[in-house]
Amino acid sequence: MQKVALVVRPDFQMMSIAALSAFEFANIVAGEKLYDINVLSEHGGLVPSSMKTAVHTEAFNDPSFDTVLISGAMDRSRASVGVQAFLVQAAEHSRRVGALCVGAFALAEAGLLDGRRATVHWRRAGEMRDNYPAVRVEEDRIFIIDGKIWTSAGMTAALDLTIGMVEKDFGAPLARSVSQSLVLYHRRAGGQSQHSALLSLSPTSDRIQLALDYARRNLRLDLSVEDLANVACLSPRQFSRTFRAETGCSPAKALENLRLEAARLMIEQGRHSIEAVAAETGFGDRDRMRRAFQRVFGQSPQSLRRTFEPAATF
């Protein structure tokens, strides 16, 4: 049985507690206690969250947990000397140490991210980059594994990280069952972007939203502006003008972004050949998709796939 500990501080984000559900449901799905789950704090007792709801914690004692996670404080206060010392000990004695959302700042304050790749909520990535130049911040990631250190992006990404830990420990079938038990529509792998192409477009009218939804469902087709305009019941010229006014980009650019997002997700999952991904997402051929990937992501689909191989370090 593996011992897991979540370290919380006053004003911690409640979503951190939800991330422990991955371990809880791994126990339930497996029908045995795979994980011994603990919540710790520097002094023990009740610790108030950012929502003023308090949780009971045990005081720091034995640092020899298999996995130690650290939650961030919403008030942006630095981790105390005691918390930093515990994290340093954990990094020495534990198999892995993970930060949930802005908990990455506590790891950075303890010097545990120096020279490592790490991610954090995109709103605070610049702050981390400025204050901790020794950290290789990559904000456009759901979570990153660098050696024994795991870091995650904001909020729900913490759950993606802990499900990723379950997968690392006991395999993909159990991780999928945990995701299904938690009623997650899709479990995101570590390298996935924090941003959604559809969310970033945010049209204001139902007509443009309808066209975007149609495009997302039919990426495999050779979609044209005329096709999307017909769905929106607008002339191609009026559609293009309205689309750009509402989303800030052209229909062609938006369509490429949707295709790139879908292709990247399929490559993460690793169940399809590069040719199949190119066909299913509407790129048509692998060369056209490779050029788009190089331009936007700075690497080829094949290189990205190697990043998501089961034994890889993100």
mmCIF file of C-alpha atoms in Angstrom:
data_model
loop_
_atom_site.group_PDB
_atom_site.id
_atom_site.type_symbol
_atom_site.label_atom_id
_atom_site.label_comp_id
_atom_site.label_asym_id
_atom_site.label_seq_id
_atom_site.Cartn_x
_atom_site.Cartn_y
_atom_site.Cartn_z
ATOM 1 C CA MET A 1 0.000 0.000 0.000
ATOM 2 C CA GLN A 2 1.310 3.426 -0.954
ATOM 3 C CA LYS A 3 1.174 6.332 1.482
ATOM 4 C CA VAL A 4 0.000 9.615 -0.055
ATOM 5 C CA ALA A 5 0.077 12.950 1.757
ATOM 6 C CA LEU A 6 -1.432 16.292 0.801
ATOM 7 C CA VAL A 7 0.131 19.279 2.579
ATOM 8 C CA VAL A 8 -2.237 22.209 3.091
ATOM 9 C CA ARG A 9 -1.701 25.703 4.460
ATOM 10 C CA PRO A 10 -4.210 28.309 5.667
ATOM 11 C CA ASP A 11 -6.260 29.704 2.764
ATOM 12 C CA PHE A 12 -5.536 26.646 0.603
ATOM 13 C CA GLN A 13 -7.649 26.079 -2.506
ATOM 14 C CA MET A 14 -10.458 23.566 -1.892
ATOM 15 C CA MET A 15 -9.959 21.969 -5.310
ATOM 16 C CA SER A 16 -6.800 20.424 -3.875
ATOM 17 C CA ILE A 17 -8.908 18.154 -1.691
ATOM 18 C CA ALA A 18 -10.897 17.043 -4.747
ATOM 19 C CA ALA A 19 -7.641 15.918 -6.370
ATOM 20 C CA LEU A 20 -7.337 13.235 -3.683
ATOM 21 C CA SER A 21 -10.474 11.617 -5.126
ATOM 22 C CA ALA A 22 -8.285 9.901 -7.731
ATOM 23 C CA PHE A 23 -6.613 7.874 -4.984
ATOM 24 C CA GLU A 24 -9.874 7.334 -3.112
ATOM 25 C CA PHE A 25 -11.624 5.942 -6.178
ATOM 26 C CA ALA A 26 -8.589 3.875 -7.142
ATOM 27 C CA ASN A 27 -9.137 2.070 -3.825
ATOM 28 C CA ILE A 28 -12.842 1.675 -4.531
ATOM 29 C CA VAL A 29 -12.440 0.468 -8.112
ATOM 30 C CA ALA A 30 -9.634 -1.949 -7.220
ATOM 31 C CA GLY A 31 -11.575 -3.333 -4.276
ATOM 32 C CA GLU A 32 -8.549 -2.989 -2.035
ATOM 33 C CA LYS A 33 -6.616 -0.236 -0.309
ATOM 34 C CA LEU A 34 -3.966 0.698 -2.837
ATOM 35 C CA TYR A 35 -3.413 4.115 -1.253
ATOM 36 C CA ASP A 36 -3.305 5.316 2.347
ATOM 37 C CA ILE A 37 -4.451 8.945 2.046
ATOM 38 C CA ASN A 38 -3.309 11.587 4.554
ATOM 39 C CA VAL A 39 -3.814 15.344 4.895
ATOM 40 C CA LEU A 40 -0.983 17.165 6.658
ATOM 41 C CA SER A 41 -0.126 20.651 7.857
ATOM 42 C CA GLU A 42 2.800 22.165 9.691
ATOM 43 C CA HIS A 43 1.099 22.228 13.090
ATOM 44 C CA GLY A 44 -1.821 19.837 12.627
ATOM 45 C CA GLY A 45 -5.431 20.448 13.620
ATOM 46 C CA LEU A 46 -8.044 22.320 11.640
ATOM 47 C CA VAL A 47 -6.773 24.363 8.682
ATOM 48 C CA PRO A 48 -9.154 26.852 6.998
ATOM 49 C CA SER A 49 -9.484 26.833 3.214
ATOM 50 C CA SER A 50 -9.973 29.821 0.935
ATOM 51 C CA MET A 51 -13.723 29.135 1.288
ATOM 52 C CA LYS A 52 -13.355 29.233 5.121
ATOM 53 C CA THR A 53 -14.245 25.549 5.364
ATOM 54 C CA ALA A 54 -11.676 23.861 7.598
ATOM 55 C CA VAL A 55 -10.223 20.374 7.224
ATOM 56 C CA HIS A 56 -8.629 18.233 9.900
ATOM 57 C CA THR A 57 -4.920 17.628 9.413
ATOM 58 C CA GLU A 58 -2.088 15.737 11.061
ATOM 59 C CA ALA A 59 1.107 17.575 11.976
ATOM 60 C CA PHE A 60 4.351 16.927 10.095
ATOM 61 C CA ASN A 61 6.124 13.897 11.441
ATOM 62 C CA ASP A 62 7.540 11.094 9.315
ATOM 63 C CA PRO A 63 8.432 12.429 5.830
ATOM 64 C CA SER A 64 8.728 8.946 4.321
ATOM 65 C CA PHE A 65 5.578 8.987 2.211
ATOM 66 C CA ASP A 66 5.545 7.447 -1.230
ATOM 67 C CA THR A 67 3.888 10.576 -2.644
ATOM 68 C CA VAL A 68 3.773 14.086 -1.162
ATOM 69 C CA LEU A 69 1.555 16.762 -2.718
ATOM 70 C CA ILE A 70 1.515 20.444 -1.822
ATOM 71 C CA SER A 71 -1.469 22.744 -2.234
ATOM 72 C CA GLY A 72 -1.115 26.421 -2.973
ATOM 73 C CA ALA A 73 -2.380 29.275 -0.817
ATOM 74 C CA MET A 74 -4.883 31.587 -2.484
ATOM 75 C CA ASP A 75 -3.524 34.599 -0.595
ATOM 76 C CA ARG A 76 -0.184 34.091 -2.411
ATOM 77 C CA SER A 77 1.754 33.940 0.857
ATOM 78 C CA ARG A 78 5.123 32.218 0.841
ATOM 79 C CA ALA A 79 5.433 28.756 2.295
ATOM 80 C CA SER A 80 6.814 28.883 5.834
ATOM 81 C CA VAL A 81 10.323 27.726 6.651
ATOM 82 C CA GLY A 82 8.798 24.608 8.222
ATOM 83 C CA VAL A 83 6.788 23.738 5.108
ATOM 84 C CA GLN A 84 9.796 24.281 2.868
ATOM 85 C CA ALA A 85 11.963 22.076 5.090
ATOM 86 C CA PHE A 86 9.337 19.315 4.997
ATOM 87 C CA LEU A 87 9.195 19.482 1.202
ATOM 88 C CA VAL A 88 12.979 19.229 0.961
ATOM 89 C CA GLN A 89 12.883 16.171 3.226
ATOM 90 C CA ALA A 90 10.075 14.694 1.163
ATOM 91 C CA ALA A 91 12.082 15.170 -2.033
ATOM 92 C CA GLU A 92 14.895 13.192 -0.421
ATOM 93 C CA HIS A 93 12.803 10.341 1.004
ATOM 94 C CA SER A 94 9.668 10.084 -1.161
ATOM 95 C CA ARG A 95 9.311 8.486 -4.582
ATOM 96 C CA ARG A 96 7.688 11.645 -5.944
ATOM 97 C CA VAL A 97 6.638 15.124 -4.904
ATOM 98 C CA GLY A 98 3.839 16.985 -6.643
ATOM 99 C CA ALA A 99 2.444 20.511 -6.638
ATOM 100 C CA LEU A 100 -1.213 21.237 -7.271
ATOM 101 C CA CYS A 101 -1.769 24.493 -9.140
ATOM 102 C CA VAL A 102 0.037 27.360 -7.365
ATOM 103 C CA GLY A 103 1.544 24.879 -4.924
ATOM 104 C CA ALA A 104 4.384 24.966 -7.450
ATOM 105 C CA PHE A 105 5.470 28.237 -5.833
ATOM 106 C CA ALA A 106 6.144 26.368 -2.572
ATOM 107 C CA LEU A 107 8.380 23.926 -4.455
ATOM 108 C CA ALA A 108 10.150 26.839 -6.138
ATOM 109 C CA GLU A 109 10.623 28.585 -2.778
ATOM 110 C CA ALA A 110 12.206 25.389 -1.435
ATOM 111 C CA GLY A 111 14.575 25.280 -4.418
ATOM 112 C CA LEU A 112 13.113 22.015 -5.682
ATOM 113 C CA LEU A 113 12.278 23.332 -9.157
ATOM 114 C CA ASP A 114 15.677 24.818 -9.949
ATOM 115 C CA GLY A 115 16.804 23.559 -13.337
ATOM 116 C CA ARG A 116 13.554 21.650 -13.853
ATOM 117 C CA ARG A 117 10.622 21.976 -16.208
ATOM 118 C CA ALA A 118 7.449 22.944 -14.390
ATOM 119 C CA THR A 119 3.985 24.284 -15.025
ATOM 120 C CA VAL A 120 1.528 26.352 -13.024
ATOM 121 C CA HIS A 121 -1.773 28.132 -13.603
ATOM 122 C CA TRP A 122 -1.342 30.240 -16.722
ATOM 123 C CA ARG A 123 -2.307 33.446 -14.898
ATOM 124 C CA ARG A 124 0.731 33.121 -12.630
ATOM 125 C CA ALA A 125 3.245 31.680 -15.054
ATOM 126 C CA GLY A 126 4.830 35.074 -15.700
ATOM 127 C CA GLU A 127 5.178 35.702 -11.975
ATOM 128 C CA MET A 128 6.967 32.386 -11.501
ATOM 129 C CA ARG A 129 9.218 33.005 -14.484
ATOM 130 C CA ASP A 130 10.184 36.460 -13.176
ATOM 131 C CA ASN A 131 10.737 35.427 -9.555
ATOM 132 C CA TYR A 132 12.363 32.050 -10.163
ATOM 133 C CA PRO A 133 14.477 32.312 -13.322
ATOM 134 C CA ALA A 134 16.120 28.931 -12.613
ATOM 135 C CA VAL A 135 12.761 27.229 -13.250
ATOM 136 C CA ARG A 136 11.930 26.303 -16.847
ATOM 137 C CA VAL A 137 8.287 27.378 -16.794
ATOM 138 C CA GLU A 138 5.992 25.892 -19.454
ATOM 139 C CA GLU A 139 2.561 27.340 -18.774
ATOM 140 C CA ASP A 140 0.844 25.702 -21.734
ATOM 141 C CA ARG A 141 0.742 22.253 -20.115
ATOM 142 C CA ILE A 142 -1.822 20.446 -17.963
ATOM 143 C CA PHE A 143 0.890 18.807 -15.905
ATOM 144 C CA ILE A 144 4.593 18.085 -16.219
ATOM 145 C CA ILE A 145 6.776 15.330 -14.791
ATOM 146 C CA ASP A 146 10.473 16.106 -14.414
ATOM 147 C CA GLY A 147 12.230 13.323 -12.559
ATOM 148 C CA LYS A 148 10.395 12.796 -9.277
ATOM 149 C CA ILE A 149 8.793 16.256 -9.356
ATOM 150 C CA TRP A 150 5.265 16.661 -10.722
ATOM 151 C CA THR A 151 3.589 20.050 -11.229
ATOM 152 C CA SER A 152 0.109 20.836 -12.501
ATOM 153 C CA ALA A 153 -1.781 23.748 -13.966
ATOM 154 C CA GLY A 154 -4.765 25.305 -12.245
ATOM 155 C CA MET A 155 -7.847 23.880 -10.592
ATOM 156 C CA THR A 156 -9.139 20.776 -12.398
ATOM 157 C CA ALA A 157 -5.661 20.003 -13.771
ATOM 158 C CA ALA A 158 -4.757 18.856 -10.253
ATOM 159 C CA LEU A 159 -7.152 15.942 -10.748
ATOM 160 C CA ASP A 160 -5.557 15.162 -14.122
ATOM 161 C CA LEU A 161 -2.211 14.995 -12.325
ATOM 162 C CA THR A 162 -3.392 12.610 -9.601
ATOM 163 C CA ILE A 163 -5.143 10.350 -12.128
ATOM 164 C CA GLY A 164 -1.865 10.395 -14.046
ATOM 165 C CA MET A 165 -0.169 9.151 -10.871
ATOM 166 C CA VAL A 166 -2.688 6.314 -10.600
ATOM 167 C CA GLU A 167 -1.948 5.376 -14.201
ATOM 168 C CA LYS A 168 1.791 5.433 -13.535
ATOM 169 C CA ASP A 169 1.335 3.203 -10.486
ATOM 170 C CA PHE A 170 -1.266 0.692 -11.648
ATOM 171 C CA GLY A 171 -1.758 1.132 -15.388
ATOM 172 C CA ALA A 172 -4.116 2.775 -17.862
ATOM 173 C CA PRO A 173 -7.143 0.454 -17.310
ATOM 174 C CA LEU A 174 -7.437 1.419 -13.640
ATOM 175 C CA ALA A 175 -6.905 5.110 -14.463
ATOM 176 C CA ARG A 176 -9.706 4.937 -17.047
ATOM 177 C CA SER A 177 -12.004 3.246 -14.541
ATOM 178 C CA VAL A 178 -11.241 5.954 -11.988
ATOM 179 C CA SER A 179 -12.032 8.642 -14.592
ATOM 180 C CA GLN A 180 -15.322 6.929 -15.415
ATOM 181 C CA SER A 181 -16.203 6.658 -11.730
ATOM 182 C CA LEU A 182 -15.546 10.385 -11.354
ATOM 183 C CA VAL A 183 -17.733 11.032 -14.427
ATOM 184 C CA LEU A 184 -14.932 12.750 -16.294
ATOM 185 C CA TYR A 185 -15.741 13.238 -19.958
ATOM 186 C CA HIS A 186 -12.083 12.976 -20.915
ATOM 187 C CA ARG A 187 -8.908 12.453 -18.931
ATOM 188 C CA ARG A 188 -6.312 14.920 -20.118
ATOM 189 C CA ALA A 189 -2.711 13.810 -20.460
ATOM 190 C CA GLY A 190 0.103 15.965 -19.164
ATOM 191 C CA GLY A 191 1.196 17.670 -22.354
ATOM 192 C CA GLN A 192 -2.233 18.936 -23.327
ATOM 193 C CA SER A 193 -2.679 22.679 -23.583
ATOM 194 C CA GLN A 194 -4.327 24.578 -20.727
ATOM 195 C CA HIS A 195 -6.376 26.444 -23.308
ATOM 196 C CA SER A 196 -9.264 25.270 -25.467
ATOM 197 C CA ALA A 197 -9.567 26.501 -29.045
ATOM 198 C CA LEU A 198 -13.344 26.764 -28.705
ATOM 199 C CA LEU A 199 -13.135 28.660 -25.421
ATOM 200 C CA SER A 200 -10.586 31.115 -26.790
ATOM 201 C CA LEU A 201 -12.862 31.982 -29.728
ATOM 202 C CA SER A 202 -15.924 32.814 -27.570
ATOM 203 C CA PRO A 203 -18.377 34.068 -30.226
ATOM 204 C CA THR A 204 -21.278 36.219 -29.057
ATOM 205 C CA SER A 205 -23.971 35.101 -31.492
ATOM 206 C CA ASP A 206 -25.722 31.749 -31.785
ATOM 207 C CA ARG A 207 -25.100 31.651 -35.553
ATOM 208 C CA ILE A 208 -21.330 31.748 -35.243
ATOM 209 C CA GLN A 209 -21.391 29.320 -32.317
ATOM 210 C CA LEU A 210 -23.525 26.955 -34.389
ATOM 211 C CA ALA A 211 -20.985 27.093 -37.220
ATOM 212 C CA LEU A 212 -18.120 26.394 -34.825
ATOM 213 C CA ASP A 213 -19.937 23.444 -33.281
ATOM 214 C CA TYR A 214 -20.597 22.070 -36.758
ATOM 215 C CA ALA A 215 -16.924 22.484 -37.667
ATOM 216 C CA ARG A 216 -15.775 20.699 -34.507
ATOM 217 C CA ARG A 217 -18.075 17.735 -35.226
ATOM 218 C CA ASN A 218 -17.050 17.518 -38.888
ATOM 219 C CA LEU A 219 -13.322 18.223 -38.924
ATOM 220 C CA ARG A 220 -12.785 15.209 -41.154
ATOM 221 C CA LEU A 221 -14.591 16.972 -44.008
ATOM 222 C CA ASP A 222 -12.995 19.439 -46.415
ATOM 223 C CA LEU A 223 -14.812 22.379 -44.858
ATOM 224 C CA SER A 224 -14.968 25.720 -46.638
ATOM 225 C CA VAL A 225 -16.133 29.181 -45.628
ATOM 226 C CA GLU A 226 -19.184 28.570 -47.811
ATOM 227 C CA ASP A 227 -20.021 25.402 -45.849
ATOM 228 C CA LEU A 228 -19.816 27.191 -42.512
ATOM 229 C CA ALA A 229 -21.717 30.202 -43.850
ATOM 230 C CA ASN A 230 -24.562 27.901 -44.940
ATOM 231 C CA VAL A 231 -24.758 26.452 -41.438
ATOM 232 C CA ALA A 232 -24.939 29.984 -40.025
ATOM 233 C CA CYS A 233 -27.530 30.998 -42.644
ATOM 234 C CA LEU A 234 -25.346 33.890 -43.805
ATOM 235 C CA SER A 235 -23.663 34.788 -47.067
ATOM 236 C CA PRO A 236 -19.942 33.872 -47.167
ATOM 237 C CA ARG A 237 -18.936 37.550 -47.105
ATOM 238 C CA GLN A 238 -21.250 38.403 -44.211
ATOM 239 C CA PHE A 239 -20.199 35.253 -42.353
ATOM 240 C CA SER A 240 -16.487 36.029 -42.680
ATOM 241 C CA ARG A 241 -16.998 39.612 -41.549
ATOM 242 C CA THR A 242 -19.185 38.619 -38.567
ATOM 243 C CA PHE A 243 -16.891 35.735 -37.622
ATOM 244 C CA ARG A 244 -13.817 37.964 -37.467
ATOM 245 C CA ALA A 245 -15.680 40.653 -35.525
ATOM 246 C CA GLU A 246 -16.830 38.151 -32.888
ATOM 247 C CA THR A 247 -13.751 35.937 -32.569
ATOM 248 C CA GLY A 248 -10.846 38.115 -33.644
ATOM 249 C CA CYS A 249 -9.639 35.696 -36.305
ATOM 250 C CA SER A 250 -10.615 34.393 -39.714
ATOM 251 C CA PRO A 251 -12.742 31.243 -40.206
ATOM 252 C CA ALA A 252 -9.763 29.506 -41.819
ATOM 253 C CA LYS A 253 -7.503 30.232 -38.841
ATOM 254 C CA ALA A 254 -10.141 29.101 -36.363
ATOM 255 C CA LEU A 255 -10.664 25.887 -38.310
ATOM 256 C CA GLU A 256 -6.931 25.187 -38.306
ATOM 257 C CA ASN A 257 -6.804 25.750 -34.533
ATOM 258 C CA LEU A 258 -9.662 23.307 -33.995
ATOM 259 C CA ARG A 259 -7.905 20.732 -36.181
ATOM 260 C CA LEU A 260 -4.614 21.208 -34.352
ATOM 261 C CA GLU A 261 -6.289 20.783 -30.975
ATOM 262 C CA ALA A 262 -8.078 17.619 -32.093
ATOM 263 C CA ALA A 263 -4.928 16.192 -33.692
ATOM 264 C CA ARG A 264 -2.847 16.935 -30.629
ATOM 265 C CA LEU A 265 -5.376 15.151 -28.426
ATOM 266 C CA MET A 266 -5.396 12.070 -30.673
ATOM 267 C CA ILE A 267 -1.599 11.980 -30.636
ATOM 268 C CA GLU A 268 -1.597 12.224 -26.831
ATOM 269 C CA GLN A 269 -3.854 9.212 -26.623
ATOM 270 C CA GLY A 270 -1.475 7.290 -28.887
ATOM 271 C CA ARG A 271 -4.051 4.919 -30.332
ATOM 272 C CA HIS A 272 -3.916 6.110 -33.961
ATOM 273 C CA SER A 273 -1.232 6.316 -36.621
ATOM 274 C CA ILE A 274 -0.056 9.745 -37.761
ATOM 275 C CA GLU A 275 -1.789 9.136 -41.102
ATOM 276 C CA ALA A 276 -5.074 8.316 -39.351
ATOM 277 C CA VAL A 277 -4.820 11.437 -37.194
ATOM 278 C CA ALA A 278 -4.240 13.608 -40.278
ATOM 279 C CA ALA A 279 -7.261 12.064 -42.020
ATOM 280 C CA GLU A 280 -9.617 12.229 -39.031
ATOM 281 C CA THR A 281 -8.831 15.862 -38.237
ATOM 282 C CA GLY A 282 -9.122 17.111 -41.812
ATOM 283 C CA PHE A 283 -5.477 17.844 -42.579
ATOM 284 C CA GLY A 284 -5.688 15.328 -45.392
ATOM 285 C CA ASP A 285 -2.074 14.188 -45.327
ATOM 286 C CA ARG A 286 0.699 13.964 -42.765
ATOM 287 C CA ASP A 287 2.932 16.553 -44.491
ATOM 288 C CA ARG A 288 0.308 19.266 -44.262
ATOM 289 C CA MET A 289 -0.281 18.388 -40.595
ATOM 290 C CA ARG A 290 3.470 18.330 -39.902
ATOM 291 C CA ARG A 291 3.893 21.840 -41.322
ATOM 292 C CA ALA A 292 1.040 23.138 -39.155
ATOM 293 C CA PHE A 293 2.509 21.470 -36.052
ATOM 294 C CA GLN A 294 5.965 22.878 -36.724
ATOM 295 C CA ARG A 295 4.556 26.354 -37.187
ATOM 296 C CA VAL A 296 2.335 26.359 -34.081
ATOM 297 C CA PHE A 297 3.954 23.905 -31.633
ATOM 298 C CA GLY A 298 7.535 24.076 -32.821
ATOM 299 C CA GLN A 299 7.789 20.310 -33.252
ATOM 300 C CA SER A 300 6.506 17.550 -35.482
ATOM 301 C CA PRO A 301 3.616 15.196 -34.639
ATOM 302 C CA GLN A 302 6.125 12.338 -34.347
ATOM 303 C CA SER A 303 8.198 14.312 -31.840
ATOM 304 C CA LEU A 304 5.077 15.169 -29.859
ATOM 305 C CA ARG A 305 4.028 11.506 -29.816
ATOM 306 C CA ARG A 306 7.367 10.499 -28.294
ATOM 307 C CA THR A 307 6.628 12.926 -25.474
ATOM 308 C CA PHE A 308 3.501 10.953 -24.573
ATOM 309 C CA GLU A 309 4.919 7.451 -24.667
ATOM 310 C CA PRO A 310 3.991 5.574 -21.451
ATOM 311 C CA ALA A 311 7.428 5.618 -19.909
ATOM 312 C CA ALA A 312 8.276 9.146 -20.997
ATOM 313 C CA THR A 313 9.098 12.078 -18.747
ATOM 314 C CA PHE A 314 6.949 15.055 -19.635
#
